[in-house]
Amino acid sequence: GVGPSDVSPDEGVVEDLPLIDEQAVEQLTEGLISHYLPDLQRSKSALQELTQNQVVLLETLEQEISKFKECNSIVDINALFSEAKHYHNKLVNIRNEMMMLHEKTSKLKVSRINI
């Protein structure tokens, strides 16, 4: 006899498939698209808005970074000015010392001549 193991599992499957109705497939496809498309379009517009906001945020960050760079350069300039002032004071002191030494040497010369 023919037992259950003798029958192929694929036997009769092709004959059991109904003919594919192209119109039904098209209607099912349209139904599926009409169900998911609005959500996908909303997601697309939300992503576009998010991308635009990110671009604006990046531009703002770049402006802020350039402001910080300007602040740092101003600090550097201020340090440079204070350093210049310091060296100017040193030069003034050296000049004063040289003038004082010149006076002393002049007085010594005058006193030597008088001797």
PDB file of C-alpha atoms in Angstrom:
ATOM      1  CA  GLY A   1       0.000   0.000   0.000  1.00  0.00           C
ATOM      2  CA  VAL A   2       0.779   3.626  -0.206  1.00  0.00           C
ATOM      3  CA  GLY A   3       1.696   5.076   3.179  1.00  0.00           C
ATOM      4  CA  PRO A   4       1.951   8.704   4.217  1.00  0.00           C
ATOM      5  CA  SER A   5       5.725   8.677   3.655  1.00  0.00           C
ATOM      6  CA  ASP A   6       5.285   7.635   0.019  1.00  0.00           C
ATOM      7  CA  VAL A   7       3.409  10.852  -0.912  1.00  0.00           C
ATOM      8  CA  SER A   8       5.562  13.842  -1.905  1.00  0.00           C
ATOM      9  CA  PRO A   9       4.772  16.966   0.169  1.00  0.00           C
ATOM     10  CA  ASP A  10       4.794  19.091  -3.012  1.00  0.00           C
ATOM     11  CA  GLU A  11       2.348  16.852  -4.828  1.00  0.00           C
ATOM     12  CA  GLY A  12      -0.801  18.670  -5.867  1.00  0.00           C
ATOM     13  CA  VAL A  13       0.411  22.094  -4.654  1.00  0.00           C
ATOM     14  CA  VAL A  14       0.666  23.619  -8.125  1.00  0.00           C
ATOM     15  CA  GLU A  15      -2.831  22.460  -8.962  1.00  0.00           C
ATOM     16  CA  ASP A  16      -4.146  23.913  -5.653  1.00  0.00           C
ATOM     17  CA  LEU A  17      -2.885  27.473  -6.415  1.00  0.00           C
ATOM     18  CA  PRO A  18      -5.650  29.679  -7.755  1.00  0.00           C
ATOM     19  CA  LEU A  19      -5.038  31.733 -10.862  1.00  0.00           C
ATOM     20  CA  ILE A  20      -3.517  35.130  -9.965  1.00  0.00           C
ATOM     21  CA  ASP A  21      -6.018  37.913 -10.498  1.00  0.00           C
ATOM     22  CA  GLU A  22      -4.026  40.926 -11.733  1.00  0.00           C
ATOM     23  CA  GLN A  23      -6.802  43.333 -10.744  1.00  0.00           C
ATOM     24  CA  ALA A  24      -6.893  41.935  -7.209  1.00  0.00           C
ATOM     25  CA  VAL A  25      -3.110  42.293  -6.936  1.00  0.00           C
ATOM     26  CA  GLU A  26      -3.341  45.894  -8.145  1.00  0.00           C
ATOM     27  CA  GLN A  27      -6.133  46.686  -5.689  1.00  0.00           C
ATOM     28  CA  LEU A  28      -4.258  45.068  -2.803  1.00  0.00           C
ATOM     29  CA  THR A  29      -1.118  47.001  -3.762  1.00  0.00           C
ATOM     30  CA  GLU A  30      -3.048  50.285  -3.891  1.00  0.00           C
ATOM     31  CA  GLY A  31      -4.660  49.493  -0.547  1.00  0.00           C
ATOM     32  CA  LEU A  32      -1.294  48.729   1.032  1.00  0.00           C
ATOM     33  CA  ILE A  33       0.273  51.883  -0.406  1.00  0.00           C
ATOM     34  CA  SER A  34      -2.680  54.061   0.636  1.00  0.00           C
ATOM     35  CA  HIS A  35      -2.400  52.622   4.143  1.00  0.00           C
ATOM     36  CA  TYR A  36       1.340  53.291   4.622  1.00  0.00           C
ATOM     37  CA  LEU A  37       1.992  56.224   2.265  1.00  0.00           C
ATOM     38  CA  PRO A  38       0.552  59.031   4.477  1.00  0.00           C
ATOM     39  CA  ASP A  39       2.709  57.936   7.429  1.00  0.00           C
ATOM     40  CA  LEU A  40       5.754  57.679   5.185  1.00  0.00           C
ATOM     41  CA  GLN A  41       5.114  61.136   3.713  1.00  0.00           C
ATOM     42  CA  ARG A  42       4.744  62.610   7.220  1.00  0.00           C
ATOM     43  CA  SER A  43       7.977  60.900   8.240  1.00  0.00           C
ATOM     44  CA  LYS A  44       9.686  62.250   5.124  1.00  0.00           C
ATOM     45  CA  SER A  45       8.593  65.830   5.834  1.00  0.00           C
ATOM     46  CA  ALA A  46       9.571  65.479   9.503  1.00  0.00           C
ATOM     47  CA  LEU A  47      13.024  64.222   8.462  1.00  0.00           C
ATOM     48  CA  GLN A  48      13.402  67.088   5.976  1.00  0.00           C
ATOM     49  CA  GLU A  49      12.495  69.591   8.688  1.00  0.00           C
ATOM     50  CA  LEU A  50      14.928  67.929  11.077  1.00  0.00           C
ATOM     51  CA  THR A  51      17.678  68.085   8.463  1.00  0.00           C
ATOM     52  CA  GLN A  52      16.995  71.784   7.832  1.00  0.00           C
ATOM     53  CA  ASN A  53      17.086  72.450  11.574  1.00  0.00           C
ATOM     54  CA  GLN A  54      20.387  70.605  11.845  1.00  0.00           C
ATOM     55  CA  VAL A  55      21.849  72.738   9.044  1.00  0.00           C
ATOM     56  CA  VAL A  56      20.736  75.908  10.851  1.00  0.00           C
ATOM     57  CA  LEU A  57      22.157  74.576  14.115  1.00  0.00           C
ATOM     58  CA  LEU A  58      25.494  73.754  12.469  1.00  0.00           C
ATOM     59  CA  GLU A  59      25.714  77.244  10.947  1.00  0.00           C
ATOM     60  CA  THR A  60      24.922  78.803  14.335  1.00  0.00           C
ATOM     61  CA  LEU A  61      27.574  76.652  16.005  1.00  0.00           C
ATOM     62  CA  GLU A  62      30.139  77.681  13.402  1.00  0.00           C
ATOM     63  CA  GLN A  63      29.320  81.349  14.071  1.00  0.00           C
ATOM     64  CA  GLU A  64      29.682  80.826  17.822  1.00  0.00           C
ATOM     65  CA  ILE A  65      32.995  79.012  17.336  1.00  0.00           C
ATOM     66  CA  SER A  66      34.295  81.894  15.225  1.00  0.00           C
ATOM     67  CA  LYS A  67      33.213  84.308  17.989  1.00  0.00           C
ATOM     68  CA  PHE A  68      35.193  82.274  20.531  1.00  0.00           C
ATOM     69  CA  LYS A  69      38.191  82.308  18.209  1.00  0.00           C
ATOM     70  CA  GLU A  70      37.885  86.100  17.965  1.00  0.00           C
ATOM     71  CA  CYS A  71      37.695  86.316  21.767  1.00  0.00           C
ATOM     72  CA  ASN A  72      40.838  84.213  22.072  1.00  0.00           C
ATOM     73  CA  SER A  73      42.658  86.422  19.588  1.00  0.00           C
ATOM     74  CA  ILE A  74      41.516  89.502  21.563  1.00  0.00           C
ATOM     75  CA  VAL A  75      42.920  87.908  24.725  1.00  0.00           C
ATOM     76  CA  ASP A  76      46.174  87.258  22.837  1.00  0.00           C
ATOM     77  CA  ILE A  77      46.246  90.881  21.661  1.00  0.00           C
ATOM     78  CA  ASN A  78      45.625  92.104  25.220  1.00  0.00           C
ATOM     79  CA  ALA A  79      48.477  89.919  26.474  1.00  0.00           C
ATOM     80  CA  LEU A  80      50.683  91.299  23.718  1.00  0.00           C
ATOM     81  CA  PHE A  81      49.811  94.893  24.701  1.00  0.00           C
ATOM     82  CA  SER A  82      50.511  94.262  28.384  1.00  0.00           C
ATOM     83  CA  GLU A  83      53.824  92.646  27.440  1.00  0.00           C
ATOM     84  CA  ALA A  84      54.664  95.633  25.232  1.00  0.00           C
ATOM     85  CA  LYS A  85      53.812  97.991  28.106  1.00  0.00           C
ATOM     86  CA  HIS A  86      56.075  95.986  30.421  1.00  0.00           C
ATOM     87  CA  TYR A  87      59.003  96.214  27.990  1.00  0.00           C
ATOM     88  CA  HIS A  88      58.302  99.900  27.366  1.00  0.00           C
ATOM     89  CA  ASN A  89      58.592 100.513  31.115  1.00  0.00           C
ATOM     90  CA  LYS A  90      61.883  98.598  31.142  1.00  0.00           C
ATOM     91  CA  LEU A  91      63.174 100.765  28.294  1.00  0.00           C
ATOM     92  CA  VAL A  92      62.116 103.948  30.098  1.00  0.00           C
ATOM     93  CA  ASN A  93      63.947 102.765  33.245  1.00  0.00           C
ATOM     94  CA  ILE A  94      67.069 101.924  31.227  1.00  0.00           C
ATOM     95  CA  ARG A  95      66.964 105.346  29.572  1.00  0.00           C
ATOM     96  CA  ASN A  96      66.594 107.041  32.961  1.00  0.00           C
ATOM     97  CA  GLU A  97      69.524 105.045  34.323  1.00  0.00           C
ATOM     98  CA  MET A  98      71.623 105.940  31.280  1.00  0.00           C
ATOM     99  CA  MET A  99      70.766 109.640  31.712  1.00  0.00           C
ATOM    100  CA  MET A 100      71.672 109.433  35.398  1.00  0.00           C
ATOM    101  CA  LEU A 101      74.959 107.685  34.576  1.00  0.00           C
ATOM    102  CA  HIS A 102      75.663 110.293  31.906  1.00  0.00           C
ATOM    103  CA  GLU A 103      75.115 113.052  34.467  1.00  0.00           C
ATOM    104  CA  LYS A 104      77.414 111.338  36.950  1.00  0.00           C
ATOM    105  CA  THR A 105      80.165 110.832  34.354  1.00  0.00           C
ATOM    106  CA  SER A 106      79.796 114.459  33.251  1.00  0.00           C
ATOM    107  CA  LYS A 107      80.151 115.632  36.858  1.00  0.00           C
ATOM    108  CA  LEU A 108      83.186 113.391  37.296  1.00  0.00           C
ATOM    109  CA  LYS A 109      84.756 114.837  34.156  1.00  0.00           C
ATOM    110  CA  VAL A 110      84.075 118.381  35.362  1.00  0.00           C
ATOM    111  CA  SER A 111      85.500 117.623  38.804  1.00  0.00           C
ATOM    112  CA  ARG A 112      88.616 116.042  37.270  1.00  0.00           C
ATOM    113  CA  ILE A 113      89.150 119.049  35.086  1.00  0.00           C
ATOM    114  CA  ASN A 114      88.873 121.310  38.135  1.00  0.00           C
ATOM    115  CA  ILE A 115      91.421 119.285  40.054  1.00  0.00           C
TER     116      ILE A 115
END
